[in-house]
Tab-separated table of C-alpha atoms in Angstrom:
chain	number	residue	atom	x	y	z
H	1	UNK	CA	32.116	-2.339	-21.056
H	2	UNK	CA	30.315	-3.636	-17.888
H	3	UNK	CA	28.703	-2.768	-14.825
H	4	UNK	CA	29.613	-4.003	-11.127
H	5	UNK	CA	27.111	-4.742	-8.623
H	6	UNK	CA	27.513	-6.376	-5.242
H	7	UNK	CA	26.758	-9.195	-4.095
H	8	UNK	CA	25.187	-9.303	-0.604
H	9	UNK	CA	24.488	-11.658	1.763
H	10	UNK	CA	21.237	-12.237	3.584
H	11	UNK	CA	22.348	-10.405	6.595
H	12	UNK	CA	23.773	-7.966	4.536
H	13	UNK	CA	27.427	-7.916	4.165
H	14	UNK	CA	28.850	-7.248	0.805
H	15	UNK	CA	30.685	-10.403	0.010
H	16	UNK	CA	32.050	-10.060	-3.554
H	17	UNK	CA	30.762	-8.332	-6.706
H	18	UNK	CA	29.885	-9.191	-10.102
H	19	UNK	CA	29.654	-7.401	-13.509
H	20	UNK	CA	26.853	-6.876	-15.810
H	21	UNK	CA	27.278	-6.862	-19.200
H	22	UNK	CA	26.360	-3.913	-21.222
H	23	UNK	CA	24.760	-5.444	-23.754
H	24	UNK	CA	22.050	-6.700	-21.536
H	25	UNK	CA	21.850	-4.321	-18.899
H	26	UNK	CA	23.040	-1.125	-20.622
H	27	UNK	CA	21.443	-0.359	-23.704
H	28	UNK	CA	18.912	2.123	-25.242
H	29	UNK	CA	15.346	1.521	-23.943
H	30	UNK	CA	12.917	1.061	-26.746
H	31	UNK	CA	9.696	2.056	-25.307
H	32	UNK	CA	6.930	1.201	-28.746
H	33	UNK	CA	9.098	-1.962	-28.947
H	34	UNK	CA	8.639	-2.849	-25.053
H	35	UNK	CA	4.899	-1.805	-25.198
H	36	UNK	CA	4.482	-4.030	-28.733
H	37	UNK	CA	6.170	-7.300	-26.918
H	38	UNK	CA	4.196	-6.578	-23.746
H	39	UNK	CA	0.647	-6.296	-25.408
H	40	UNK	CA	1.494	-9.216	-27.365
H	41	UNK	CA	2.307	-11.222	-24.183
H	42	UNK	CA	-0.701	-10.301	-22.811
H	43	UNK	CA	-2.684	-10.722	-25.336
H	44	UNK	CA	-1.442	-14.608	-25.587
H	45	UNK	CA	-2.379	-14.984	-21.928
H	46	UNK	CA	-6.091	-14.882	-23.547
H	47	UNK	CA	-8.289	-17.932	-23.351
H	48	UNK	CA	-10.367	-16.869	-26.400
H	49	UNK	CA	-13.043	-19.270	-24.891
H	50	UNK	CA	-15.576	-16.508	-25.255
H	51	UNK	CA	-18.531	-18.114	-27.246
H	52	UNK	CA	-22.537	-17.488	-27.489
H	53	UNK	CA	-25.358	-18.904	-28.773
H	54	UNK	CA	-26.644	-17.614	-32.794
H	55	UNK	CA	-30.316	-18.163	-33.442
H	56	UNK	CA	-29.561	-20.864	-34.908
H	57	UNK	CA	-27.906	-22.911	-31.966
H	58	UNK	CA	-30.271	-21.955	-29.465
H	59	UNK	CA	-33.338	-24.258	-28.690
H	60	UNK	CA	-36.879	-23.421	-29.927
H	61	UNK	CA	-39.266	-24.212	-32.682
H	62	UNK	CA	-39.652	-22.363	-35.454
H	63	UNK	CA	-43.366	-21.361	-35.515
H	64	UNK	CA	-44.027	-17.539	-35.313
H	65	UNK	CA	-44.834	-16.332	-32.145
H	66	UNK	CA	-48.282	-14.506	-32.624
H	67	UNK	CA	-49.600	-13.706	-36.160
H	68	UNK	CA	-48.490	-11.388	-38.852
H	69	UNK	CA	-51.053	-8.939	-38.631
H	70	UNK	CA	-53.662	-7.368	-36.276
H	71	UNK	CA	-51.920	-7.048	-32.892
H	72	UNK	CA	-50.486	-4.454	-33.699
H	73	UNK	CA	-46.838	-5.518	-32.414
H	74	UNK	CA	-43.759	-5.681	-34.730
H	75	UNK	CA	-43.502	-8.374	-37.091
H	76	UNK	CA	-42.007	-11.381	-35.923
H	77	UNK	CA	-40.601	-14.420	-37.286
H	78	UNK	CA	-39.364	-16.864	-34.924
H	79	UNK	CA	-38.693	-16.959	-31.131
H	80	UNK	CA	-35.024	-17.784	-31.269
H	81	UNK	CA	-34.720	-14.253	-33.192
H	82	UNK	CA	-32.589	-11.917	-31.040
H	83	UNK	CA	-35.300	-9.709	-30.108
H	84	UNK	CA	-36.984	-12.735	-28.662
H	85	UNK	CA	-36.584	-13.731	-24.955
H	86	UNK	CA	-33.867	-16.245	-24.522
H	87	UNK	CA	-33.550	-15.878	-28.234
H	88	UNK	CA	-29.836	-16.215	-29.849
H	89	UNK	CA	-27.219	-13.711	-29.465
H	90	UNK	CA	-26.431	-11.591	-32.522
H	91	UNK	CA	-22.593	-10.832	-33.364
H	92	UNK	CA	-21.711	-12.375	-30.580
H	93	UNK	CA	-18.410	-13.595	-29.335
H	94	UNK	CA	-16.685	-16.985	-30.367
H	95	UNK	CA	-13.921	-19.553	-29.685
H	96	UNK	CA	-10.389	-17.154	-31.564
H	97	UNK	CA	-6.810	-17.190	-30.557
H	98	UNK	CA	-5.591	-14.103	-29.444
H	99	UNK	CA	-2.171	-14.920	-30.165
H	100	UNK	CA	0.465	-12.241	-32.022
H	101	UNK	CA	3.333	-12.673	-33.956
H	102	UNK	CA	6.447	-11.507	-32.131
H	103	UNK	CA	10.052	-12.742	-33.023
H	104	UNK	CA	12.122	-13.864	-30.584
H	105	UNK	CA	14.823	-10.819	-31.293
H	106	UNK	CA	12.101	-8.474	-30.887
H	107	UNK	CA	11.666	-9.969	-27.075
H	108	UNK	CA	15.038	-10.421	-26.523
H	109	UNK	CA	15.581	-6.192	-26.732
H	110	UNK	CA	12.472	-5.868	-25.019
H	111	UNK	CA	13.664	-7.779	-22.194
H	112	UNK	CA	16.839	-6.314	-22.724
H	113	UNK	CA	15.525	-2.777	-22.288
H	114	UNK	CA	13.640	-2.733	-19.150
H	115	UNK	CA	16.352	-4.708	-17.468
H	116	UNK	CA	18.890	-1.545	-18.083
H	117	UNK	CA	16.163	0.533	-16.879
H	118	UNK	CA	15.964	-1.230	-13.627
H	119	UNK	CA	19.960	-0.915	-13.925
H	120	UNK	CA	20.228	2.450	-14.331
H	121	UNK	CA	18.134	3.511	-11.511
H	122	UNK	CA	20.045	1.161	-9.503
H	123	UNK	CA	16.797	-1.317	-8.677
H	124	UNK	CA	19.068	-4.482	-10.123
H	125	UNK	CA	20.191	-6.284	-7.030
H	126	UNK	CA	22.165	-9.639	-6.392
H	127	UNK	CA	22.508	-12.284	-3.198
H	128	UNK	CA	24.552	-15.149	-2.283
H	129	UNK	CA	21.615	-16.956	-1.174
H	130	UNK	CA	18.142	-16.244	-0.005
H	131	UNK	CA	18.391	-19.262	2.390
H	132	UNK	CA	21.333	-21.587	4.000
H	133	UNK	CA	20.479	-24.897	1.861
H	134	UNK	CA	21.293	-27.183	5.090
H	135	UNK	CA	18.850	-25.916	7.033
H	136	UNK	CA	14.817	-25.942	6.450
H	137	UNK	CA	12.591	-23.158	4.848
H	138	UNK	CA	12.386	-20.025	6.459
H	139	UNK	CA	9.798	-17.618	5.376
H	140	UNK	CA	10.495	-14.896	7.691
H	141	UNK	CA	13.967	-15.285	6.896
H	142	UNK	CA	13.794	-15.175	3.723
H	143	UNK	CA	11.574	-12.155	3.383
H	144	UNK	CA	14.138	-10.546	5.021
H	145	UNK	CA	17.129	-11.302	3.074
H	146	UNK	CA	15.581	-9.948	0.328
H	147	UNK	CA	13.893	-6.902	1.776
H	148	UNK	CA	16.900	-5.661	2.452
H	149	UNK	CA	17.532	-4.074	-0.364
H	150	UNK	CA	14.044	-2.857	-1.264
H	151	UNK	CA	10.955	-1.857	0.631
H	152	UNK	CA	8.746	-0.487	-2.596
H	153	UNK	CA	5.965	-2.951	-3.164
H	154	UNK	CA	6.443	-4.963	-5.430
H	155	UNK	CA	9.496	-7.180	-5.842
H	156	UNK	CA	10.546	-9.751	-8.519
H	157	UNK	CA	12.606	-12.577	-7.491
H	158	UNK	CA	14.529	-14.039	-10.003
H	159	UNK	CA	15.831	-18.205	-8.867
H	160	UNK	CA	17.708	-20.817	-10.275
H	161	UNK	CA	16.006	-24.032	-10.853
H	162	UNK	CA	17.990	-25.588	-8.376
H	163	UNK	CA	17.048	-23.618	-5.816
H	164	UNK	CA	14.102	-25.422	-4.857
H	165	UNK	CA	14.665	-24.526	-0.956
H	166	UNK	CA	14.505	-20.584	-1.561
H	167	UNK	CA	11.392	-20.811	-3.660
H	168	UNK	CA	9.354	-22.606	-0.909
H	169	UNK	CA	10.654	-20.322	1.533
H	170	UNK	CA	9.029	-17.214	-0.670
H	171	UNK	CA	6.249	-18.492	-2.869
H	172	UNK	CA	3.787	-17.520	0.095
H	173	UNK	CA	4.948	-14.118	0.425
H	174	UNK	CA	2.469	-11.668	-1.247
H	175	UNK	CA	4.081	-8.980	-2.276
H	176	UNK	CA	7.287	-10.833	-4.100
H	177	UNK	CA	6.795	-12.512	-7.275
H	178	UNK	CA	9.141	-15.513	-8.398
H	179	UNK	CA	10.453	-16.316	-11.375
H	180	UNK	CA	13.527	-18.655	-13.050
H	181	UNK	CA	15.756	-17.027	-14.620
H	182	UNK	CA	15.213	-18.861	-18.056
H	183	UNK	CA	11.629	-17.575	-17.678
H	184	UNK	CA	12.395	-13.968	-17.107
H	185	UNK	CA	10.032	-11.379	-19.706
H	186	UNK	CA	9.740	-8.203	-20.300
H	187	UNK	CA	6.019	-7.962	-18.423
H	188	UNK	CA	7.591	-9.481	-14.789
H	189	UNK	CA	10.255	-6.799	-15.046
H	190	UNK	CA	8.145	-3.961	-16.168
H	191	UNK	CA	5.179	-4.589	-13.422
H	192	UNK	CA	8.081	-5.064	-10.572
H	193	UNK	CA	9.470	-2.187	-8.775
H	194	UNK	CA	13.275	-4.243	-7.814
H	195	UNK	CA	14.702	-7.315	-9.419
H	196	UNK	CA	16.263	-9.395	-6.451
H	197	UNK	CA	18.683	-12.014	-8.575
H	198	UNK	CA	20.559	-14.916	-6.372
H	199	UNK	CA	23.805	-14.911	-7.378
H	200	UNK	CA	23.637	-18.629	-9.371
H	201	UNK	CA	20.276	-17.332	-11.164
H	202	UNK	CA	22.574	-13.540	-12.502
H	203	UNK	CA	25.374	-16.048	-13.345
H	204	UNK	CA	23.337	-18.606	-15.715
H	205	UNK	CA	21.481	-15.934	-16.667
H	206	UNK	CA	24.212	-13.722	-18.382
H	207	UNK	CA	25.954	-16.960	-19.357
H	208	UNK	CA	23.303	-18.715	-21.124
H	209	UNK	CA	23.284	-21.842	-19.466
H	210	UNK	CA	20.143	-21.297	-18.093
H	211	UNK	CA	18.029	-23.324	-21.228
H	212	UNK	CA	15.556	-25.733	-19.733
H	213	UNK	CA	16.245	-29.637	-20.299
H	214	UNK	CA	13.652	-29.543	-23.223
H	215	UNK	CA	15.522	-26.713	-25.076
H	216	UNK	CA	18.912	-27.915	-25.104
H	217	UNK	CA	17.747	-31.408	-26.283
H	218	UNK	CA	16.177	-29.725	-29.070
H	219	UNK	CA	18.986	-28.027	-30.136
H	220	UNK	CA	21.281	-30.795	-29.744
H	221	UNK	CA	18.774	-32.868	-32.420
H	222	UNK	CA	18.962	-30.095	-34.401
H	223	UNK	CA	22.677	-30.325	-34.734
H	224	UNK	CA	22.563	-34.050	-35.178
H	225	UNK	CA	20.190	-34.221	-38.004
H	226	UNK	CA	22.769	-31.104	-39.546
């Protein structure tokens, strides 16, 4: 089973058509699984630089502050404590990786699943080309092309690597977002209203042959030391 979607050109003439697979852009949407692979994305975006001062990192000597008894003030021990001004921070936060275990089949049918969502509500489009390689960038231009199939707010573009010539036509436009197709996650589709593909980026894409250099050298060392 597949699906057939056209393939437009940037003035907008249907100039072919090309179909989906099924098992990509047709299958059951797993919302706790998409939500799990999303959070988890996120949460690996983190920094986890976070980090404070105890009492005993921050500077100060240790002699008590006034003395034990007959000022009637609260005990205290030391002017790093964190009752002290500029004293140290209690349970405060440090240096931690936020990062979560997620298998790479888990965000395969995440990315999977909101993919046939955009398909089924027909926001899954394809081009020839965004821009005529023989001639210079074109913003305008190129904002159009795409716009032509969409004009909700936010739009994910989805390029080849080679397409160098497209990307600096759109990577000043605000309300697009671009992406390579051997990059594309769950999160970019979820947060984007359309998916503009070119038509090399679909094609590599459902074919596979969209590794970067770095993965497919890995995998051929792999083989060789097998």
């Amino acid at each position: 089973m597949s699906l057939k979607v056209d393939i437009k050109s940037a003035a907008g003439k249907v100039t072919g058509s090309i179909d989906l697979p099924a098992a990509t852009f047709d299958v059951q949407t797993n919302v706790p699984l998409i939500h799990q692979v999303v959070v988890a994305q996120l949460a690996a975006a983190r920094a986890g630089t976070a980090k404070t001062k105890n009492r005993g990192e921050v500077s100060g000597t240790g002699k008590k502050p006034f003395k034990q008894k007959g000022t009637g003030r609260a005990r205290q021990g030391s002017v790093r404590a964190p009752l002290q001004r500029h004293g140290g921070v209690s349970h405060g936060p440090v240096p931690r990786s936020y990062d979560q275990r997620t298998p790479k089949k888990m965000i395969a049918a995440a990315l999977k699943g909101v993919l046939s969502d955009r398909q089924r509500e027909d926001r899954i489009h394809v081009i020839d080309a965004i821009v005529d390689t023989s001639i210079t960038t074109s913003t305008k231009g190129a904002i159009s092309a795409v716009r032509q199939f969409s004009d909700r707010k936010n739009v994910l573009v989805v390029l080849a690597r080679t397409e160098d010539t497209a990307w600096r036509s759109l990577r000043n436009a605000d309300d697009m977002h671009l992406i390579v197709n051997d990059q594309l996650n769950a999160y970019d589709v979820l947060v984007s209203d359309d998916i503009v593909f070119t038509e090399t980026a679909i094609r590599e894409f459902i074919t596979g042959s969209n590794k970067p250099a770095t993965a497919v050298a890995r995998e051929s060392e792999i083989e060789v030391s097998a």
